[in-house]
Tab-separated table of C-alpha atoms in Angstrom:
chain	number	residue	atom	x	y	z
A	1235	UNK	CA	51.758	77.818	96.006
A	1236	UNK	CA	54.939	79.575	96.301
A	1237	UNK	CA	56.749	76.704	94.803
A	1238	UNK	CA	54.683	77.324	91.637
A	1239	UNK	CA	55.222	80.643	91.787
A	1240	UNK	CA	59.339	80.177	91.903
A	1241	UNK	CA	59.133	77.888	89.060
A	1242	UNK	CA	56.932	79.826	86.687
A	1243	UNK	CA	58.099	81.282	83.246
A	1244	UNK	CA	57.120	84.622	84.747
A	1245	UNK	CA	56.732	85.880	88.254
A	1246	UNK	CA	54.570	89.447	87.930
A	1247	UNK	CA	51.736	90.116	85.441
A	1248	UNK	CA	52.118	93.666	84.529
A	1249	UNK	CA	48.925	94.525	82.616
A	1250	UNK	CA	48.881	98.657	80.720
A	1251	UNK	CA	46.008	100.948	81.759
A	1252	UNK	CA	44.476	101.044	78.400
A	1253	UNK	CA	43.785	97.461	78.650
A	1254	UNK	CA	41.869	97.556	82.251
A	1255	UNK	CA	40.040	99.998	80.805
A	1256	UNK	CA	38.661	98.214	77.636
A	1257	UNK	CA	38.344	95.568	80.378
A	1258	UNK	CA	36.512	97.424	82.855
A	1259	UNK	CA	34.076	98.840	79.658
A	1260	UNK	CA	33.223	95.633	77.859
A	1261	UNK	CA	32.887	93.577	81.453
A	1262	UNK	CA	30.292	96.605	82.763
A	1263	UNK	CA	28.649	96.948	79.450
A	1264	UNK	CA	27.669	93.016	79.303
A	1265	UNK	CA	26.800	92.289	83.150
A	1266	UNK	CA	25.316	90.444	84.588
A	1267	UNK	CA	26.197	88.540	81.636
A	1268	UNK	CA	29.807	86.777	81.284
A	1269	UNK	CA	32.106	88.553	78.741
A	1270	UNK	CA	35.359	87.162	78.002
A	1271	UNK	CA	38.092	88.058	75.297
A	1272	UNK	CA	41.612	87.398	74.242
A	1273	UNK	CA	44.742	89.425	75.739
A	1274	UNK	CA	48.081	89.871	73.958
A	1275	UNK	CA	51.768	91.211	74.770
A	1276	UNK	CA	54.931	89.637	75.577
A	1277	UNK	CA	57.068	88.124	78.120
A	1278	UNK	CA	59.904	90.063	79.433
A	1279	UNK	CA	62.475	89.662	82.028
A	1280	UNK	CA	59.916	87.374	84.612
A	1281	UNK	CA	57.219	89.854	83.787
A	1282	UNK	CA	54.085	89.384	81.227
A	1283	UNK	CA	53.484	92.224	79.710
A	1284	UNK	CA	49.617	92.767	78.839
A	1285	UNK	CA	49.382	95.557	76.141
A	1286	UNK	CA	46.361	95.379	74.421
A	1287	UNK	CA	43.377	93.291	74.585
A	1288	UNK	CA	39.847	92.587	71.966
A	1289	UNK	CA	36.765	91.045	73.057
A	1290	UNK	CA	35.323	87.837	71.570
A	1291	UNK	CA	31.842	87.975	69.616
A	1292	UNK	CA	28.809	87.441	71.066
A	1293	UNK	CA	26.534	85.269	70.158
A	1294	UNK	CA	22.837	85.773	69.337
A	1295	UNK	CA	21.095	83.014	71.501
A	1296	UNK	CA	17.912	83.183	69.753
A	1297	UNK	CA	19.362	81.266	66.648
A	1298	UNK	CA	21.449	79.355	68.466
A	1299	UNK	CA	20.118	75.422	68.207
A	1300	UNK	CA	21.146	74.032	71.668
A	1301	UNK	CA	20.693	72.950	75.200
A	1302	UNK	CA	22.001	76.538	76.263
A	1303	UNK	CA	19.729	78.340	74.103
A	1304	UNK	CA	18.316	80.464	76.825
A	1305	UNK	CA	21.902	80.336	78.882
A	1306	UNK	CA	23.967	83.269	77.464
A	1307	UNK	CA	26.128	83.104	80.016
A	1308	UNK	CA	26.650	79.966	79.303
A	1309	UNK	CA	27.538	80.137	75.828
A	1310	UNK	CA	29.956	83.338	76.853
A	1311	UNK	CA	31.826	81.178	79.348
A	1312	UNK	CA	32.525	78.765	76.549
A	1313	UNK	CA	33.448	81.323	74.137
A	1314	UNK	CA	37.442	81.199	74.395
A	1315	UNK	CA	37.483	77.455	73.112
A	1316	UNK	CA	34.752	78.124	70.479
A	1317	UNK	CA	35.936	77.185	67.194
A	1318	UNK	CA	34.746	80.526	65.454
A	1319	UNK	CA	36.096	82.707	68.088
A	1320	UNK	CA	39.906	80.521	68.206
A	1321	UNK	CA	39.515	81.646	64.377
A	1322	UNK	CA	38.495	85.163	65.373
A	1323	UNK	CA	41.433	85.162	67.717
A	1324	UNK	CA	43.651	84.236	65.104
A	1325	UNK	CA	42.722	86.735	62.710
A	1326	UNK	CA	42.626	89.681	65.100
A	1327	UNK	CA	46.379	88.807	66.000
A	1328	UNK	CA	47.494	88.218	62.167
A	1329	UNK	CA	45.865	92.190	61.568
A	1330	UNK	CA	47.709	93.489	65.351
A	1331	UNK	CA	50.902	92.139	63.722
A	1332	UNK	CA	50.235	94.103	60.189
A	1333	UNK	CA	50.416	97.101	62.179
A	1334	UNK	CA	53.523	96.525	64.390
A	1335	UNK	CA	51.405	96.018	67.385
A	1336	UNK	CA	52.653	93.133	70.005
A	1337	UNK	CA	50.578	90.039	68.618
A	1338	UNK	CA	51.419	87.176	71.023
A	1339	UNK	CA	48.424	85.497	72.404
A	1340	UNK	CA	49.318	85.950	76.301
A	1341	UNK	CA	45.520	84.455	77.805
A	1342	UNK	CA	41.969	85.552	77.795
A	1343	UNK	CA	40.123	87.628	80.305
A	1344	UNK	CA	36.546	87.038	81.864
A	1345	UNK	CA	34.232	88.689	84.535
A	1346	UNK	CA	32.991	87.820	87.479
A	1347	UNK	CA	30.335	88.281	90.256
A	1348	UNK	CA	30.981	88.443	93.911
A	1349	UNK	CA	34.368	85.917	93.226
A	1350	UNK	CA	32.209	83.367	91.784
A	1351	UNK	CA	34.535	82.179	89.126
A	1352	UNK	CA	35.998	78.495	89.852
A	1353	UNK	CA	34.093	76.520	87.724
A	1354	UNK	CA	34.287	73.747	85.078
A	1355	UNK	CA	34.064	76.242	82.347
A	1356	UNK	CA	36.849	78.608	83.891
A	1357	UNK	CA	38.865	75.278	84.066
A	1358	UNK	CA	38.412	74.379	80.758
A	1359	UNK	CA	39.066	77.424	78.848
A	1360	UNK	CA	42.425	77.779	80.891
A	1361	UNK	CA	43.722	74.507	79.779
A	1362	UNK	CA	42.821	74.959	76.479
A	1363	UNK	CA	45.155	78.279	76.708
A	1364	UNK	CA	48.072	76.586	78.754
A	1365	UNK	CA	48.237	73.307	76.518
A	1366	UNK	CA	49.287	75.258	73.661
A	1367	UNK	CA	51.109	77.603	75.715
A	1368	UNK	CA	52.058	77.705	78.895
A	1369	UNK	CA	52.950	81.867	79.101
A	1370	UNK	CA	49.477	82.376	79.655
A	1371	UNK	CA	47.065	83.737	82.505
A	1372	UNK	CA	43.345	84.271	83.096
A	1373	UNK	CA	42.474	87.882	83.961
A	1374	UNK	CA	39.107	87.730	86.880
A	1375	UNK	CA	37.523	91.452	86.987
A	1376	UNK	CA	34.761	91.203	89.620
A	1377	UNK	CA	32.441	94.056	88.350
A	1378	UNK	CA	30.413	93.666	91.664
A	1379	UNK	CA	33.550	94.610	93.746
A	1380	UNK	CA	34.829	96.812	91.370
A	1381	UNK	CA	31.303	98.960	90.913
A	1382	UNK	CA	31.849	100.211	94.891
A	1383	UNK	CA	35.017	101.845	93.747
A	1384	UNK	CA	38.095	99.515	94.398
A	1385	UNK	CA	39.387	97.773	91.083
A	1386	UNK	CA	39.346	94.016	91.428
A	1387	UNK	CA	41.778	92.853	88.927
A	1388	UNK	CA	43.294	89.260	89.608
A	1389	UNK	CA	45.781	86.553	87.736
A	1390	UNK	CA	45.890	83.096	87.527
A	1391	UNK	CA	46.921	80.113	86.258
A	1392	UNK	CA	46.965	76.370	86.437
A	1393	UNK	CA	49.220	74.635	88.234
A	1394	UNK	CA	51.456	71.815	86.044
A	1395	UNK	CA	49.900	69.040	88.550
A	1396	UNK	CA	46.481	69.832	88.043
A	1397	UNK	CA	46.916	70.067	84.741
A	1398	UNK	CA	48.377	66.664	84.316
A	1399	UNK	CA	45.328	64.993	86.172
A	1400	UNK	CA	43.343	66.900	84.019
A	1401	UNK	CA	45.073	65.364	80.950
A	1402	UNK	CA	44.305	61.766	82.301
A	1403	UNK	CA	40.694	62.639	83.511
A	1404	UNK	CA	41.304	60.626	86.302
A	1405	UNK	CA	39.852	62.291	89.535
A	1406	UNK	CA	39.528	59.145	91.613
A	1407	UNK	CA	40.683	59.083	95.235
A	1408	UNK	CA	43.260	56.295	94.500
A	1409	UNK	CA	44.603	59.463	91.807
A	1410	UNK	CA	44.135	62.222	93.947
A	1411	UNK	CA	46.188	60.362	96.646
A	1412	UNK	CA	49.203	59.432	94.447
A	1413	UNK	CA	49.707	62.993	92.704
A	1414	UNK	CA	49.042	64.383	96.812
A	1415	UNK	CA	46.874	67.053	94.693
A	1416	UNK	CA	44.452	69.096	96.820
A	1417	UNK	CA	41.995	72.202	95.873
A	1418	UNK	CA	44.352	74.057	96.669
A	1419	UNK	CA	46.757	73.194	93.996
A	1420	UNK	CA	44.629	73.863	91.135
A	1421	UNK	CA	45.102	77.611	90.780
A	1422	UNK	CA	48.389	79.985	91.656
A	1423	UNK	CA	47.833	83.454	91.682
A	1424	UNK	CA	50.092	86.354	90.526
A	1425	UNK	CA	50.520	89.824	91.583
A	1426	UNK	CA	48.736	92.150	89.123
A	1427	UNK	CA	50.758	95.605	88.483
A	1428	UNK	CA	48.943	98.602	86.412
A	1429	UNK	CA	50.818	100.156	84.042
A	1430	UNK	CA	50.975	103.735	82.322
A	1431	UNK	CA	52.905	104.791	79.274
A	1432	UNK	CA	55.514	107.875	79.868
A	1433	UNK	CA	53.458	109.564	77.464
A	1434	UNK	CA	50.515	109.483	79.422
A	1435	UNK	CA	52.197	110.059	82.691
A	1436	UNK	CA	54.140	113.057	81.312
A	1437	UNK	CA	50.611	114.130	80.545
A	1438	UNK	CA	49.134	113.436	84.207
A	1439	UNK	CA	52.092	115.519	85.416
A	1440	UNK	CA	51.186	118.629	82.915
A	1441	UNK	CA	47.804	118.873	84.041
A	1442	UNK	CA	47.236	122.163	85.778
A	1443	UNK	CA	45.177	121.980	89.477
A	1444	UNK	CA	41.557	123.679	89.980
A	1445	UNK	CA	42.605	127.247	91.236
A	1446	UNK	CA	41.725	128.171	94.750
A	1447	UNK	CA	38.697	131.023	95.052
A	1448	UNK	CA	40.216	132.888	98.066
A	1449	UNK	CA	43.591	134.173	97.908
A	1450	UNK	CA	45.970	132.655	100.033
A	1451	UNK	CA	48.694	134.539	102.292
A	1452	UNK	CA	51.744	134.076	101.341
A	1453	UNK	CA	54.685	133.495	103.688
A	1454	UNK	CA	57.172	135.782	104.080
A	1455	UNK	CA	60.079	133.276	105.061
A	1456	UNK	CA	61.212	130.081	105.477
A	1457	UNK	CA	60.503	130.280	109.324
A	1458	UNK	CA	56.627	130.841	108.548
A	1459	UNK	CA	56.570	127.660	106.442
A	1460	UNK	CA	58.579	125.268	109.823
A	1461	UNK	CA	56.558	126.710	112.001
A	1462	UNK	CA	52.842	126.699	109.903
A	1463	UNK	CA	53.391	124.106	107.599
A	1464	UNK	CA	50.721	123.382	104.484
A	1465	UNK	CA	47.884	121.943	105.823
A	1466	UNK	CA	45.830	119.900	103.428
A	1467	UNK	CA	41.884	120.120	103.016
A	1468	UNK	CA	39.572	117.556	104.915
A	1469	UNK	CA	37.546	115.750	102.798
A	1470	UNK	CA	34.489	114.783	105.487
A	1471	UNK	CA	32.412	111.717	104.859
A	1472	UNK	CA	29.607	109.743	106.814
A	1473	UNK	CA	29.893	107.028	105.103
A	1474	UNK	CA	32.320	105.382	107.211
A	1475	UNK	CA	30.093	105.904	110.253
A	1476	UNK	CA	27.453	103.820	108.809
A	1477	UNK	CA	26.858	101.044	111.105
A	1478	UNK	CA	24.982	98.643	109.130
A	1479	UNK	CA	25.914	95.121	107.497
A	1480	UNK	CA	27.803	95.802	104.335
A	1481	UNK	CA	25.358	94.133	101.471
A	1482	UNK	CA	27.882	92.567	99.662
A	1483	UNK	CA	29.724	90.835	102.650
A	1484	UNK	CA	25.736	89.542	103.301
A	1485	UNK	CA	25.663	88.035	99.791
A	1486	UNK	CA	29.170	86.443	100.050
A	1487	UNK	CA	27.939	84.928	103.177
A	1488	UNK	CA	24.797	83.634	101.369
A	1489	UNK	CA	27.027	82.050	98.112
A	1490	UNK	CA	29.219	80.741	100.391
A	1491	UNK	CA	26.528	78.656	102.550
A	1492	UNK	CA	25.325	77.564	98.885
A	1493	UNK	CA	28.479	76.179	98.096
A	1494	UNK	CA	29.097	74.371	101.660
A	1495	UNK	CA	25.657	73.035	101.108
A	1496	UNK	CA	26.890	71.517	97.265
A	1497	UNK	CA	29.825	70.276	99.325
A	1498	UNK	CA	27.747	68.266	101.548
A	1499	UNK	CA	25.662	66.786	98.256
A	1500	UNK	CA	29.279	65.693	97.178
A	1501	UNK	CA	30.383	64.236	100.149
A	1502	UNK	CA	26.985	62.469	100.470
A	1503	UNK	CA	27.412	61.119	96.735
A	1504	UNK	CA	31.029	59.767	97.981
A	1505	UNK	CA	29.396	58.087	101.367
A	1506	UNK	CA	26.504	56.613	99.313
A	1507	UNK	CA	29.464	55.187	96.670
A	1508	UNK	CA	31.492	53.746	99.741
A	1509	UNK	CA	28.388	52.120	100.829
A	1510	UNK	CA	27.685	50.470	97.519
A	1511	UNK	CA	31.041	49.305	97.334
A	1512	UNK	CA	31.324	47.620	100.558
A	1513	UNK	CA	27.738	45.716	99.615
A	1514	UNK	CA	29.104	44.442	96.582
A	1515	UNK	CA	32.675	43.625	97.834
A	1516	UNK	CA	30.117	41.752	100.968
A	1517	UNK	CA	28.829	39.656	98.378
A	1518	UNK	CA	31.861	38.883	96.409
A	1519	UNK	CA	33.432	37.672	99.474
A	1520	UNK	CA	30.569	35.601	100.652
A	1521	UNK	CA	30.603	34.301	96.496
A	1522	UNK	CA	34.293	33.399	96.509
A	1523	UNK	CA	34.405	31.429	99.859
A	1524	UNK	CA	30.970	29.533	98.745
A	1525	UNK	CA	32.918	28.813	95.207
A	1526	UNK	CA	36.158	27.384	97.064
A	1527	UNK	CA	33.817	25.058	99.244
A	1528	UNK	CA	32.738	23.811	96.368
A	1529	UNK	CA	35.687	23.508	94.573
A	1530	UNK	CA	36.952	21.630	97.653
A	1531	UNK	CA	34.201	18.836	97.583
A	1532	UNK	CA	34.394	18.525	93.613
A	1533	UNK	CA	38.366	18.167	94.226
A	1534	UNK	CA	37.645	15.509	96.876
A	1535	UNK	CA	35.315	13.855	94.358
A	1536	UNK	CA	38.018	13.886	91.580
A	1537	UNK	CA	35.826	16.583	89.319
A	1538	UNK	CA	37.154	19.194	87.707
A	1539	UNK	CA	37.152	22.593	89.656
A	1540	UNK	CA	34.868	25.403	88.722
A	1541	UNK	CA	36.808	28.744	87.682
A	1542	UNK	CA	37.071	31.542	90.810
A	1543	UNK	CA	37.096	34.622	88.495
A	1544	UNK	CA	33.558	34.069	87.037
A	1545	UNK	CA	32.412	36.972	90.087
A	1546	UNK	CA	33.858	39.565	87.435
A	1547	UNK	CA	31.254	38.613	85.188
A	1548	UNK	CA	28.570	38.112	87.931
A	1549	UNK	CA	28.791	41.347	89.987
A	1550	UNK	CA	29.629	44.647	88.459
A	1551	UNK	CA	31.410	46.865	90.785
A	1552	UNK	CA	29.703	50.872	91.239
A	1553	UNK	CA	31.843	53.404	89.465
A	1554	UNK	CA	33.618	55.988	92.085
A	1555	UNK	CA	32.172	59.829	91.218
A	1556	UNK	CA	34.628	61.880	89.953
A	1557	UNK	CA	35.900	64.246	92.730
A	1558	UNK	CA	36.939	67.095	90.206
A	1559	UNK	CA	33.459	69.099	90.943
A	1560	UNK	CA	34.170	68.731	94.889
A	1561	UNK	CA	37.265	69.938	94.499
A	1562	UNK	CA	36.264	73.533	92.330
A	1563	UNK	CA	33.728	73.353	95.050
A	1564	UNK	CA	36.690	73.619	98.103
A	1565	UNK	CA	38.548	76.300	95.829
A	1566	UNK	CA	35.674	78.214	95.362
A	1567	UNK	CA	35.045	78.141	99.199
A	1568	UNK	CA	38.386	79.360	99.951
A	1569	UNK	CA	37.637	82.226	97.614
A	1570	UNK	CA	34.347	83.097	99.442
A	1571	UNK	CA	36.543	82.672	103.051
A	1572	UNK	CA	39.091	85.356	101.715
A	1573	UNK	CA	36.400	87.628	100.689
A	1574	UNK	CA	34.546	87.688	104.017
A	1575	UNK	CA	37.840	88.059	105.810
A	1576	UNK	CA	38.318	91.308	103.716
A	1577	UNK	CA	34.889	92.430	104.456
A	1578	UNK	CA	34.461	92.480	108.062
A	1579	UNK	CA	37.384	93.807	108.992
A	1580	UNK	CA	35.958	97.436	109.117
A	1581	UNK	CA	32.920	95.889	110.107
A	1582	UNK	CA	34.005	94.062	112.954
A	1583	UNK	CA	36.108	97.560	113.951
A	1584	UNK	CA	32.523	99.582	113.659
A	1585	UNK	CA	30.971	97.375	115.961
A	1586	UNK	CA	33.495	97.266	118.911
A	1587	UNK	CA	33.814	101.072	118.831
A	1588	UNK	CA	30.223	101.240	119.699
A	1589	UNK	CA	29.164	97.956	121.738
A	1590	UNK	CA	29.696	99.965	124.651
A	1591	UNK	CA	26.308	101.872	123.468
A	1592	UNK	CA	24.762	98.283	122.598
A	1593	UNK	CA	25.377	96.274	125.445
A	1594	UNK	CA	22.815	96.517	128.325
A	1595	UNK	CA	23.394	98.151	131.449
């Protein structure tokens, strides 16, 4: 991970407040529904600027004649490698450039739910960004994190293995075991920095503060300020005395024992595999030493030996299962892991200041 990091094109991803907030707007507005859309700015002294950002179209899936016709998200996750919306992009950009804006196609941006974002479609659409250019990230807002006040804003990208084994299409153990790749060299993460203009933070600065109702004494020297300094105003809340589960780190819990569940249906699809393999193999063995006896005793009676490769024709070996959805699977694990380790951290402090109260006497 930090290797990737050190030999990336860009180290920071430094993203202007204006476009989290068209971000934040259009990923609210369509949940629980994916929306995705195209960012732009420039790269800059190891930093990628993101200055301004335009949602794709969405698509009307009553008229649309497919096997996602009732799947809008579905058709949303797709839409950054749709042909009409590549066009869209492109036209978009051509009119940001007619008005001296920064028009250089730095990524797309998509929402999320609870970190449930590693997935073939994700995948896809990143490559299809990164094979034309490889200055580009994915922006992940989680709306369901973000809705309880903290801003969940996160940057990725592809790592130059993974994206070579995605090239081939070759997810086979024998491949995984050459390139060493592992789940957890599919994505690298960069740090995500907000940015304001100086016009607007000139303008935070000039804003004048609520005046106080009672008048305050003033102090009379410097003396009564070291020895009484300012005190600022509590802000009480009972929130943080509230001793029960948080939801959300119930529901992580609950998509994360889905996805260990799809892991064990992969690694059960594997073990079946391995099982038909070493049946056939069985009987190709038991074939080939069967075909040499004979070929011995037509040898010793001066005929002419029978071929040893006909078993290729004979016996048809299973094909191995790809091992690209197990591996999304393991990354998307990890992702659930992290999240619960966030979580019950003031949970786990809640409950040990009071256990004394819950444990029987």
């Amino acid at each position: 991970m930090a290797d990737s990091i050190k030999d990336a094109p860009f180290k920071t991803v430094q993203v202007e407040a204006l476009v989290v907030m068209k971000i934040v707007k259009h990923c609210s507005n369509s949940f629980p529904t994916t929306a995705t859309g195209s960012i732009v700015g420039m790269d800059k002294d190891g930093v990628l600027e993101i200055t301004n950002t335009f949602p794709f179209p969405t698509v009307d899936v009553a008229n649309v004649d497919s096997g996602h016709q009732n799947d809008a998200s579905a058709l949303a996750a797709a839409a950054p490698r749709a042909k009409a919306n590549i066009v869209y992009q492109n036209e978009m950009i051509r009119h940001l450039k007619e008005v001296n804006v920064d028009a250089n196609n730095v990524g797309w941006y998509t929402s999320a739910t609870m970190g449930n974002f590693v997935n073939p479609s994700f995948v896809e659409n990143q490559y299809h960004y990164q094979r034309e250019n490889d200055r580009t990230v994915a922006l992940v807002h989680d709306v369901s994190r973000s809705s309880q006040g903290a801003l969940s804003l996160r940057a990725f990208k592809l790592t130059q293995n993974f994206i070579t084994a995605f090239k081939e299409g070759k997810f086979t153990t024998e491949s995984l075991q050459k390139s060493k790749l592992t789940f957890k060299d599919i994505l690298v993460e960069y740090p995500v920095r907000i940015h304001n203009s100086h016009l607007l933070t000139s303008y935070l600065h000039q804003l004048p503060s609520a005046p106080t109702d009672e008048e305050l004494p003033m102090p009379t020297s410097l003396s009564d300020l070291q020895r009484d300094p300012v005190k600022m105003p509590l802000y009480p809340s009972t929130d943080i005395l509230e001793l029960s589960i948080d939801p959300f780190l119930e529901k992580t819990c609950d998509l994360l024992l889905d996805s260990i569940e799809s892991h064990y249906t992969e690694l059960n699809n594997h073990q079946y595999y391995q099982r038909q393999l070493a049946r056939e193999q069985t009987k190709i063995t038991a074939w080939q030493t069967k075909r040499k006896a004979e070929n011995a005793a037509r040898v010793a009676a001066k005929q002419q030996p029978l071929p040893e490769d006909e078993w290729q024709r004979i016996f048809k070996l299973p094909q191995e299962p790809s091992r690209f959805e197990g591996m999304l699977n393991a990354k998307q694990v990890e992702q659930y892991s992290k999240q619960i380790d966030g979580f019950t951290a003031n949970v786990s402090a809640k409950m040990f200041a009071v256990r004394g109260n819950l444990l029987p006497e």
